[in-house]
Coordinates of C-alpha atoms in Angstrom, one line a residue:
M18 CA -34.3 -67.3 -48.2
T19 CA -35.5 -66.8 -44.6
T20 CA -35.4 -69.1 -41.5
T21 CA -37.2 -69.5 -38.5
T22 CA -35.5 -69.7 -35.2
S23 CA -37.2 -70.9 -31.9
T24 CA -35.9 -71.6 -28.5
T25 CA -36.9 -74.7 -26.4
S26 CA -35.4 -75.2 -23.0
G27 CA -32.3 -73.1 -23.6
I28 CA -31.6 -74.9 -27.0
A29 CA -31.6 -72.9 -30.1
V30 CA -33.8 -74.9 -32.9
T31 CA -33.5 -73.8 -36.6
E32 CA -36.0 -74.7 -39.1
A33 CA -35.7 -74.6 -42.8
P34 CA -38.0 -72.3 -44.9
P35 CA -41.4 -73.8 -45.5
R36 CA -40.9 -74.0 -49.4
F37 CA -38.0 -76.4 -48.7
A38 CA -39.8 -78.6 -46.3
A39 CA -41.1 -81.1 -49.1
V40 CA -37.5 -82.1 -50.0
L41 CA -36.9 -83.4 -46.4
R42 CA -37.2 -86.9 -45.7
S43 CA -40.1 -86.9 -43.1
G44 CA -41.8 -84.1 -44.7
R45 CA -41.2 -81.9 -41.9
P46 CA -38.4 -79.3 -41.3
R47 CA -35.6 -80.9 -39.6
A48 CA -34.0 -79.1 -36.5
V49 CA -30.4 -78.3 -35.7
T50 CA -29.7 -77.9 -32.1
A51 CA -27.0 -75.6 -30.7
P52 CA -25.6 -76.5 -27.1
A53 CA -26.6 -73.9 -24.4
R54 CA -23.3 -74.5 -23.1
V55 CA -21.9 -72.0 -25.6
G56 CA -24.2 -69.2 -24.1
S57 CA -23.4 -70.2 -20.6
A58 CA -19.5 -69.9 -21.1
T59 CA -20.2 -66.4 -22.8
G60 CA -22.1 -65.3 -19.7
V61 CA -19.4 -66.6 -17.2
G62 CA -16.8 -64.6 -19.2
M63 CA -19.0 -61.4 -19.1
M64 CA -19.5 -61.9 -15.3
L65 CA -15.5 -62.3 -14.6
A66 CA -15.0 -59.2 -16.9
G67 CA -17.6 -57.3 -15.1
T68 CA -16.0 -58.6 -11.7
L69 CA -12.6 -57.4 -12.9
S70 CA -13.9 -53.9 -14.0
V71 CA -15.5 -53.4 -10.3
Q72 CA -12.2 -54.1 -8.6
F73 CA -10.4 -51.7 -10.7
G74 CA -13.2 -49.2 -10.0
S75 CA -13.1 -49.7 -6.4
A76 CA -9.3 -48.8 -6.5
V77 CA -10.3 -45.5 -8.2
A78 CA -13.1 -44.7 -6.0
A79 CA -10.6 -44.8 -2.8
L80 CA -9.0 -41.9 -4.3
L81 CA -12.5 -39.9 -4.8
F82 CA -13.9 -41.0 -1.1
P83 CA -11.8 -38.4 0.7
R84 CA -12.9 -35.6 -1.5
A85 CA -16.6 -36.4 -2.4
G86 CA -17.5 -38.5 0.7
A87 CA -19.6 -42.0 0.2
L88 CA -22.9 -40.2 -0.8
G89 CA -21.0 -37.8 -3.3
T90 CA -19.2 -40.7 -4.9
V91 CA -22.4 -42.7 -5.3
A92 CA -24.2 -39.8 -6.8
L93 CA -21.3 -39.2 -9.3
R94 CA -21.0 -42.8 -10.4
V95 CA -24.8 -43.5 -10.9
T96 CA -25.6 -40.1 -12.5
I97 CA -22.6 -40.1 -15.0
T98 CA -23.4 -43.6 -15.9
A99 CA -27.2 -42.8 -16.6
V100 CA -26.2 -39.9 -18.8
L101 CA -23.7 -42.1 -20.7
L102 CA -26.3 -44.9 -21.2
F103 CA -29.1 -42.5 -22.4
A104 CA -26.5 -40.7 -24.9
V105 CA -25.2 -44.0 -26.2
C106 CA -28.2 -46.2 -26.0
R107 CA -31.0 -43.7 -26.7
P108 CA -33.6 -45.9 -25.4
R109 CA -37.0 -45.9 -26.8
L110 CA -39.6 -44.6 -24.3
R111 CA -42.8 -45.4 -26.1
G112 CA -44.8 -48.5 -26.4
Y113 CA -44.4 -50.0 -23.0
G114 CA -47.2 -50.9 -20.5
R115 CA -47.6 -50.2 -16.8
A116 CA -45.9 -53.6 -16.0
D117 CA -43.0 -52.7 -17.9
W118 CA -42.4 -49.4 -16.3
A119 CA -42.9 -51.0 -13.0
V120 CA -40.1 -53.4 -13.5
A121 CA -37.9 -50.7 -14.9
G122 CA -38.6 -48.6 -11.6
A123 CA -38.1 -51.3 -9.3
Y124 CA -34.9 -52.3 -10.9
G125 CA -33.6 -48.7 -10.6
V126 CA -34.5 -48.7 -6.9
A127 CA -32.7 -51.9 -6.5
L128 CA -29.6 -50.5 -8.3
G129 CA -29.8 -47.1 -6.3
G130 CA -30.2 -48.8 -3.1
M131 CA -27.6 -51.3 -3.6
N132 CA -25.0 -48.7 -4.3
I133 CA -25.8 -46.3 -1.5
L134 CA -25.9 -48.8 1.0
F135 CA -22.6 -50.5 0.0
Y136 CA -20.9 -47.2 -0.1
Q137 CA -22.3 -46.3 3.4
A138 CA -20.9 -49.7 4.5
I139 CA -17.3 -49.4 3.1
D140 CA -17.2 -45.9 4.9
R141 CA -17.5 -47.8 8.2
I142 CA -15.9 -51.1 7.6
P143 CA -13.1 -52.8 5.6
L144 CA -13.8 -53.7 2.0
G145 CA -13.4 -57.4 2.3
P146 CA -15.7 -58.0 5.0
A147 CA -18.3 -55.6 3.4
V148 CA -18.1 -57.5 -0.1
A149 CA -18.3 -60.8 1.9
L150 CA -21.4 -59.7 3.7
E151 CA -23.0 -58.2 0.5
V152 CA -22.6 -61.4 -1.3
L153 CA -24.9 -63.3 1.2
G154 CA -27.9 -61.9 0.0
P155 CA -27.4 -63.3 -3.6
L156 CA -26.2 -66.6 -2.1
L157 CA -29.4 -66.8 0.2
M158 CA -31.6 -66.0 -3.0
S159 CA -29.8 -68.9 -4.9
V160 CA -30.7 -71.1 -2.0
V161 CA -34.3 -70.2 -1.9
A162 CA -34.5 -70.5 -5.8
A163 CA -32.6 -73.9 -5.9
R164 CA -34.9 -76.9 -7.2
R165 CA -32.2 -79.4 -7.0
A166 CA -29.9 -80.9 -4.3
A167 CA -26.9 -80.0 -6.7
S168 CA -27.8 -76.4 -6.7
L169 CA -28.0 -76.3 -2.7
L170 CA -24.6 -77.8 -2.5
W171 CA -22.9 -75.2 -5.1
A172 CA -24.6 -72.4 -2.9
G173 CA -23.2 -73.9 0.3
L174 CA -19.8 -74.2 -1.1
A175 CA -19.7 -70.5 -2.2
F176 CA -21.3 -69.4 1.2
A177 CA -18.4 -71.3 3.0
G178 CA -15.8 -70.0 0.8
V179 CA -17.1 -66.3 1.2
L180 CA -17.2 -66.7 5.0
L181 CA -13.4 -67.8 4.8
L182 CA -12.4 -65.0 2.8
G183 CA -13.9 -62.4 5.1
R184 CA -13.6 -64.0 8.6
D185 CA -10.3 -62.3 9.4
G186 CA -12.3 -58.9 9.8
F187 CA -15.6 -59.9 10.8
D188 CA -14.7 -59.9 14.7
R189 CA -14.2 -56.0 14.9
L190 CA -16.9 -54.7 12.5
D191 CA -19.0 -51.8 13.1
P192 CA -22.5 -52.8 13.5
A193 CA -24.0 -50.0 11.5
G194 CA -21.6 -50.8 8.6
A195 CA -22.2 -54.6 8.7
G196 CA -26.1 -53.6 8.6
F197 CA -25.4 -51.4 5.5
A198 CA -23.6 -54.3 3.9
L199 CA -26.4 -56.8 4.5
G200 CA -28.9 -54.3 3.3
A201 CA -26.8 -54.0 0.2
G202 CA -26.9 -57.7 -0.2
A203 CA -30.6 -57.8 -0.1
M204 CA -30.8 -55.0 -2.8
C205 CA -28.2 -57.0 -4.8
A206 CA -30.4 -60.2 -4.9
A207 CA -33.4 -57.9 -6.0
Y208 CA -31.2 -56.5 -8.5
I209 CA -30.4 -59.9 -10.0
L210 CA -34.0 -61.0 -10.3
L211 CA -35.1 -57.7 -11.7
G212 CA -32.3 -57.5 -14.0
A213 CA -33.5 -60.8 -15.6
R214 CA -37.0 -59.5 -16.0
A215 CA -35.7 -56.4 -17.5
G216 CA -33.6 -58.2 -19.9
R217 CA -36.7 -59.9 -21.2
R218 CA -39.0 -57.0 -21.2
F219 CA -36.7 -54.4 -23.1
P220 CA -34.4 -54.6 -26.0
R221 CA -30.6 -54.0 -25.9
L222 CA -29.6 -51.9 -22.8
D223 CA -32.9 -49.9 -22.7
G224 CA -34.1 -51.2 -19.3
L225 CA -30.5 -50.6 -17.7
A226 CA -30.6 -47.0 -19.0
M227 CA -34.1 -46.3 -17.5
A228 CA -33.3 -47.9 -14.2
M229 CA -29.9 -46.0 -14.0
A230 CA -32.1 -42.7 -14.5
V231 CA -34.3 -43.9 -11.7
A232 CA -31.2 -44.6 -9.3
A233 CA -29.6 -41.2 -10.4
L234 CA -32.8 -39.5 -9.0
M235 CA -32.4 -41.5 -5.7
S236 CA -28.8 -40.7 -5.2
L237 CA -28.2 -37.2 -6.8
P238 CA -30.0 -35.1 -3.9
L239 CA -28.1 -37.1 -1.2
G240 CA -24.8 -36.4 -3.0
I241 CA -25.5 -32.8 -3.5
G242 CA -26.4 -32.3 0.1
S243 CA -23.5 -34.3 1.4
A244 CA -20.6 -33.0 -1.1
G245 CA -22.3 -29.8 -2.4
A246 CA -20.2 -27.9 -5.0
T247 CA -17.2 -30.2 -4.6
L248 CA -18.9 -32.5 -7.0
L249 CA -18.3 -29.9 -9.7
E250 CA -14.4 -29.7 -9.3
P251 CA -12.8 -30.9 -12.4
G252 CA -10.6 -33.3 -10.6
V253 CA -13.5 -34.9 -8.8
L254 CA -15.8 -35.1 -12.1
G255 CA -12.7 -36.8 -13.7
L256 CA -12.5 -39.4 -11.1
G257 CA -16.0 -39.8 -11.1
L258 CA -16.2 -40.4 -14.7
A259 CA -13.7 -43.3 -14.3
V260 CA -15.6 -44.7 -11.3
A261 CA -18.8 -44.6 -13.4
L262 CA -17.3 -46.3 -16.2
L263 CA -15.5 -49.1 -14.3
S264 CA -17.7 -49.6 -11.4
S265 CA -21.3 -49.2 -13.2
G266 CA -21.3 -48.7 -16.9
L267 CA -19.3 -51.6 -18.0
P268 CA -20.0 -54.1 -15.3
Y269 CA -23.8 -53.4 -15.2
T270 CA -23.9 -53.8 -19.1
L271 CA -22.0 -57.0 -19.0
E272 CA -24.2 -58.4 -15.9
L273 CA -27.4 -57.7 -17.9
L274 CA -26.0 -59.4 -21.0
A275 CA -24.9 -62.3 -18.8
L276 CA -28.3 -62.7 -17.2
R277 CA -30.0 -63.3 -20.7
R278 CA -27.5 -66.2 -20.7
L279 CA -27.6 -67.7 -17.3
S280 CA -30.3 -68.6 -14.8
A281 CA -30.8 -66.2 -12.0
P282 CA -29.7 -68.9 -9.3
A283 CA -26.4 -69.6 -11.2
F284 CA -25.6 -65.8 -11.7
A285 CA -26.1 -65.4 -7.8
V286 CA -23.5 -68.0 -7.1
L287 CA -21.1 -66.5 -9.3
T288 CA -21.2 -63.2 -7.6
G289 CA -19.4 -65.1 -4.9
L290 CA -16.5 -64.8 -7.4
A291 CA -16.1 -61.0 -6.3
P292 CA -14.2 -61.4 -3.2
A293 CA -12.2 -64.2 -4.7
V294 CA -11.1 -62.1 -7.5
G295 CA -10.4 -59.3 -5.1
A296 CA -8.0 -61.4 -3.0
L297 CA -6.2 -62.8 -6.2
A298 CA -5.8 -59.2 -7.5
G299 CA -4.4 -58.2 -4.0
F300 CA -2.0 -61.1 -4.5
V301 CA -1.0 -60.6 -8.1
V302 CA -0.9 -56.8 -8.1
L303 CA -0.2 -55.6 -4.5
G304 CA 1.8 -58.5 -3.3
Q305 CA -0.8 -59.2 -0.5
E306 CA -0.1 -62.6 1.0
L307 CA -2.9 -65.2 0.7
S308 CA -3.3 -67.6 3.8
A309 CA -4.0 -71.5 3.5
A310 CA -7.7 -70.6 4.5
Q311 CA -7.8 -68.0 1.9
C312 CA -6.6 -70.1 -1.0
L313 CA -9.2 -72.7 0.1
A314 CA -11.9 -70.2 -0.2
V315 CA -10.9 -69.1 -3.6
V316 CA -10.9 -72.8 -4.7
L317 CA -14.2 -73.4 -3.0
V318 CA -15.9 -70.1 -4.6
V319 CA -14.5 -71.1 -8.0
A320 CA -15.7 -74.6 -7.7
A321 CA -19.2 -73.6 -6.8
G322 CA -19.4 -71.0 -9.7
A323 CA -18.4 -73.6 -12.3
G324 CA -20.9 -76.2 -10.7
A325 CA -23.8 -73.7 -10.4
V326 CA -23.4 -72.9 -14.2
R327 CA -23.1 -76.6 -15.1
A328 CA -26.3 -77.3 -13.0
G329 CA -28.2 -74.6 -14.4
T330 CA -27.3 -75.3 -18.4
P331 CA -30.1 -77.3 -20.1
R332 CA -29.1 -80.3 -21.9
P333 CA -30.6 -81.7 -24.9
P334 CA -32.1 -85.0 -25.0
R335 CA -29.6 -87.9 -25.8
G336 CA -29.5 -89.7 -29.0
R337 CA -31.9 -87.6 -30.9
S338 CA -32.2 -83.8 -31.9
A339 CA -34.9 -81.6 -30.8
R340 CA -37.7 -81.5 -33.6
P341 CA -41.3 -81.0 -33.7
R342 CA -43.7 -83.8 -32.8
A343 CA -45.3 -85.4 -35.8
R344 CA -49.3 -85.0 -36.1
P345 CA -51.0 -88.3 -35.3
R346 CA -52.1 -90.1 -38.5
G347 CA -55.5 -91.7 -38.4
R348 CA -59.1 -91.0 -39.3
G349 CA -59.2 -88.2 -37.0
A350 CA -56.2 -86.5 -38.2
A351 CA -57.7 -87.0 -42.0
R352 CA -60.9 -85.3 -41.0
G353 CA -59.0 -82.3 -39.6
A354 CA -57.0 -81.9 -42.8

């Protein structure tokens, strides 16, 4: 027995097989709806898991930075991730058109640019303000893409929370570092939009694997020119593998899967959770105190993320299930039969 599943406005619709349709009361297959909220909750969970993974990866990268430098760390992180994805996923390289390859290439450029610019930023300014400035790019994208007043409200709350979290270091930032962080934010916004397109065009993680290969081609020459043979030292390679898994492989995989369950504007607002998670991790793990303003900022960002997901979740019609429209009965319909 086979069933047919279709999706309408984010609601899964399952129809009975044609040979059983005659026993149904209306003569048509009945439809059973599954709320899109389940998928949204899963997407939020994936985003949170990816954010936590990045925080641990940043701690490991701090150990690698003095030995390989910013460009060397990016090169190891991206190249090792690309090799692992190709080995595990074995993406199919045939059967795609020019438009598909253009999306994969642009997705890779956004990935590579985001990593290179962000590591250049944290080489010059503290991590907290760098993350706060980077997140402004996706938040601005969510405002531009918002079509409802509620979406603008959630983006504004997240924006205010991010500024509160990073305000302590803004007054003494290096201009070049701040510029790199803002550039990374622009690349991050492009990464979200292109990641959503790649998730629709490529099965499984094939699009991500191809994009990581493009990002590796961008970053590896820069890393070799900066760190040279240091990249081949066993200790450096070991730390690079840990950074690749925690900061790229796992979070990028989770984010691509989340983009298949969340709208791009909602995903962009959820990126504001990164500095909030970092602040909470510093409080729980490192014993770093949170000021009243930082506590308020965490509440604002979390509330904005929840509101954005709720606003971006399609709802089924009230009082009735989603089912196909009946054909009009009359003379015209009888002639066409």
